Amino acid sequence: MDSDGLYSCPGEACAHRAGEWQLLYRHVVTKHDDFIIDKNLGADATVAVFQRPNSELQCPKCAFRSESHASVKQHISINHAGLGVASDLVQIEDRPAPFRCPDCSYASTEWPTLQKHCASRHKRALPDEPSYALPAFDRTVGTPVYDCPKERCLFETTDLLALQEHLKVAHSGKKRKAPDPLPRYLVPPKGPYACPACSVSITNWPTLLAHVTREHLDAFAVDRPTTCKGRELQCPVAHCGYQCKTTALIDGLASHCESAHGYSCARASGVATVVPARRGRKPVYVCPLCSFETGLAASLRYHSEDVHGRKVAIKHAPKQPEGNDAAVNAEMTDEGDFRIVAPVPAGAEIIFQVSSR
């Protein structure tokens, strides 16, 4: 009982309060299947017998039922030692399946049936009796914590329904459909351009690519393949339109670039440079080797190291000036490579690495 004479529901996310403990009891057993409350705590703890709409009486600690109050009371004294039985009955609604499986959506009205289900389907051994917490009205009493049964998952909650929802969403085995990534590098930018190696002014995007290929060591490697809708990789050469839809996306794109355009498109070693795009006001970080994208830079780093065994460096592309005639679509980076900023309002870029003879 609280200081104002009302009883508060022990559920962490529930604000229900009642003026009588019987009303609170009825609320808890109706709305919260994961625990039952006692009327009192300590050595003199008492529980109230449930009375269902058909006048059948049930033990509040297990699925035992009887039409006789004396039989239920005797059952509690034998099977649930240390608990007294209150004289008042608690009227509850008849719920068809009070016991839920912690690993799936299966539910059963009988605890032994649920035990057999968990043992055969999930190889999980349940206790002999239902695991009910007894927090009652004292908030200092420990609340049960449900841990995710999946290996290496640190999820935990005090709400059994929240755990079931977590298992459905995170461990259902079905991959959620990811939204289509932003279309990248599908149209050439507007010139003029300045070659980052020799500062020659060029007005046409394909001409710039041809100039780089012809005049500067005759080849370059694309460190970041471009992604378009449909999870394919698209050739970065303007007006080419080639899309690689095979399982070996990077190898397929590399073969096309070498045979059709005379340059190599290879998986770069070492650290890959990733430039965040923007979807509205939020940044979007895209993996340079697959279609994975996330709003967190740390998530991209973990993904790249775990899946591809590579590290990524997050860099922001330089801001383009307001004038369209400024030749700043490309700039020098580290020795031996340069980047050409792509024409999307996301700050994305393509990195070309000049190869040696």
Steps between C-alpha positions, in 0.01 A plus 500: 500500500625845412507795737171631361316177577494368141655184361732540197546238231851346529542503123777744411319645200151492651352795689185322623398569860214361706336583830455134597755222475241267344460743210876522455524121516237467229683756283834319533374150421300636205756734343837357608552129436863496610443523875243468776496720808447401860272684736774522762874441516712312747426197712127572502467525121155417371362446153148535368328217318381577147135459412426471131173592324385135517538513883798265480776579750867497404828512685677834436839325479430226249227356278330293772121544498216378714140584581579481870672783682625253760667290229683800359603609849632151576686495167671830583603385847654180358654619173577862583621479857531821696206676339170565667168535322296818527131467571406728212476369145625693199273497198700475178422458134552158350807529280545215252880482515668653807839333447712624208814346354807722556642403158200527269134598490372164627268517801332238715248485780696222670853544634607135433394542137718807466789310663474226238483758219813682617691175551418359156504815286757723670703256715417718799425353843236694691468481881245269658276794585427827321756770574298773663665799663353633820579873508162594660481862616857535624707645215821381669417139418697375200321493164561199271735561211463302178819446300500430129575127454691557178877469519697828509183709539507732801133601486316486833169631622258477790205465261435153361303641207794726414729195493261315270486800267882520503528134402256549212675808366869426566518119482218392272744394229328727250690800369301818508474673165738792499394823332642568158823698524531842349577488125865590461705608199218436254549831316823685421564828684505839333836636387742654448753275671867525580713187483641445850831379358586761235234774550381476139154655466245254357133575441364146458483227767570200270787698348647549845483126567658426163770761565588343835515155345710610200739756646559387856656155505221365277306337783336566831316293758159588640520451874129541555258324264182694437162378615162548336149381580462125491822416689712493183833669443503750214793594283621850594563601138223737391247372244635145528202362688666168586360339815649192662233270645708190565587370845864604459411867450845652533670239281231542233538876497878466484477275193266742325715806573815328377348367177272790407689806622861390536540564871497276804231509767647301784449450869740751653712382791552677829262772608196589290381860503126540554324832460162538671202581283196679637135402507329817610704632789633162613827354368499162329819290501521244219738205495748530209483127429130414527156658530505529882415847627447647845454830674783434746868520406591247771257246354668532160844447657382185680330369184805557281737329743270205578369430149779617268805501730579862412512828683325812379587866547207740514573820307275785397514633146587868461212740457440601142473875438176650381631585152457226242805610303751421774732215402519329841334170428830326563784546744828336592502271802787278606797442276407287201124548507235768469126530546227632276193630680180351364207719396256405775377735773628257758871577513582158355808440289686250285864434580729418209840355578763550230689177442870472429646363179 
